[in-house]
Amino acid sequence: MPDKIRRWIALHPNWTLTFVTLAALVPFLAKPFNIDDPLFIWIARQIHAHPGDPYGFAVNWYDTAMPMWQVTQNPPLACYYLALAAAISGWSEVSLHFACLFPALAVILGTHRLARHFCNRPILAALVTLFSPVFLISSTTIMCDVMMLAFWVWAVVFWLEGLERDDFGRLVFCGILIALAALTKYFGVCLVPLLLACGVVSKRRLGWWAAVMLIPLAVLAIYQADTKILYGHGLLSDAGSYTKTIRDKFGFSEATNVLTALTFAGGCLATAFFFAPLLWRKRTLLMLVAGGVLIAVSVLAEGAIQKNYFFLEHPNLRLLEIQIVFWAVGGICVLALAASEMPMRRDARSWLLALWVLGTFLFVAFFNWTVNGRSILPMAPAVGILLARRLEQNILAGWKMRPVNVVFCLGLGGLLALLAAWVDFQQAVAVRQCARQVCAKYETGGEKLWFEGHWGFQYYMEAGGGSLVDLERSPLKNGDYLVLPWNNTNPRPPKPEFVIKREVLVAPSPCILTTMNVAAGSGFYASAFGPLPFVFGSAPPEKAAIFSLNLRSLKPASN
């Protein structure tokens, strides 16, 4: 890199990170809405009409119409932001994704500001965060995860600066940011014990500074009471019961959940894993690799994949297992960065970073309703800072560190992250294309077009004139069409005697990598679809089967 460019970057780090972040994310502005994006859009539309009642409508997300407050498990602040953005620029994909650039940019700039308190390479920490697969993919959705992380990172910034300077104003602002994080996604409330622990280690006792934690707790208490008045249930407490219900429904063993959390940590934060040869001595690295392999192989030997993911159609199950082992090693290396901080430095900042990473991992593995990339996301800034911090320590210890090696590791992680984000983009395009093909061909006739399935498929089918089947209320008639998407959630295939299969429409999707494909075993958004956040290898394309209803075969009920 020419010295002139290097000096400009050193003098203008925030502008540099802004340009790089926009360059990485702007190409995805036209991404179709997918997965849970429609839920956020529908709530935002409700807010437009009834700002004080964000969940006061019904939605069919589980086979029949239900109140939205029963369906969604996220607080509404991100939806208020989308409603504001839509009021300014409209409801198109480009408009809403453009609005979501600002929270993503806030995360990267906040990570740089935070990293300055920990190391002398804050730009590297921010770039490792940016070019983690989990961050790029999450930043191309309109869901609440990146916005929550933006509030989270800046809350930690103001907490550290408030404690260092005994600045109560900064601490109060931190309390406000924690409240905003929790109203964006409930996980944000975990900042309260995390920062309290950091403060106690730093100050050696509780003090007046701890009082600011009453701000988010009071806000959440008001939210709980307000939603109980509006909907008859406190939605904060309801989210906890939902988590237990879904975990029990999946029935995965604790060992399987731990292994899946490891593979997600390794894959979602792959850029940090690629730096492992620069972070650890050969002996330590071999021990980490051996530990990851041992954990993965021991769980796989119990038949966890075949038992829990019996629906897999991966052409080479052995190749899938190799990827599981590889990314499990990556997860061990990521966790080792955090675990080695506390015994090595024994200060408040080390405890903060270590508890941030390890606490998030434990939540994902043992308490969240599923293992997914969106729950791994909060670890990304802390892992980026830990990486830059350890790299700096190794250089001070006399390790030979060629800049080209750092660039190579960052570039390798960046290429994987961009590939994963592009594949996720193309899968969303395939879902939209599949829905539009169906509507263009079958919605124009006299027969009604019904469909099953949710996520982006539901959004675009309804936009094209299709009607979602309600198992309790839909007036199905003989001759109507029924569409069944293959790679979707909550489908209920019809009994063969009640339908006549007409055709299967196919929309091609990338075959080198998948992020959400039930046959391939990739489940970035929910590990119920697969034990990996993304999977290399071919997979079936997006497709939808179209049937004609043959209800004459139904026998009338006897009186």
PDB file of C-alpha atoms in Angstrom, residues 1-13 16 123 403-404 407:
ATOM      1  CA  MET A   1       0.000   0.000   0.000  1.00  0.00           C
ATOM      2  CA  PRO A   2       1.469   3.402  -0.935  1.00  0.00           C
ATOM      3  CA  ASP A   3       2.599   5.525   2.003  1.00  0.00           C
ATOM      4  CA  LYS A   4       0.251   8.367   0.979  1.00  0.00           C
ATOM      5  CA  ILE A   5      -2.823   6.154   1.209  1.00  0.00           C
ATOM      6  CA  ARG A   6      -1.617   4.655   4.483  1.00  0.00           C
ATOM      7  CA  ARG A   7      -1.198   8.125   5.994  1.00  0.00           C
ATOM      8  CA  TRP A   8      -4.670   9.197   4.791  1.00  0.00           C
ATOM      9  CA  ILE A   9      -6.238   6.122   6.377  1.00  0.00           C
ATOM     10  CA  ALA A  10      -4.413   6.790   9.639  1.00  0.00           C
ATOM     11  CA  LEU A  11      -5.625  10.406   9.656  1.00  0.00           C
ATOM     12  CA  HIS A  12      -9.216   9.603   8.573  1.00  0.00           C
ATOM     13  CA  PRO A  13     -10.137   6.197  10.049  1.00  0.00           C
ATOM     14  CA  THR A  16     -12.131   4.987   5.620  1.00  0.00           C
ATOM     15  CA  ILE A 123      -9.188  -0.229  12.277  1.00  0.00           C
ATOM     16  CA  PRO A 403       1.761  -7.116   6.935  1.00  0.00           C
ATOM     17  CA  VAL A 404       1.010  -9.257   3.896  1.00  0.00           C
ATOM     18  CA  VAL A 407      -3.924  -8.680   4.699  1.00  0.00           C
TER      19      VAL A 407
END
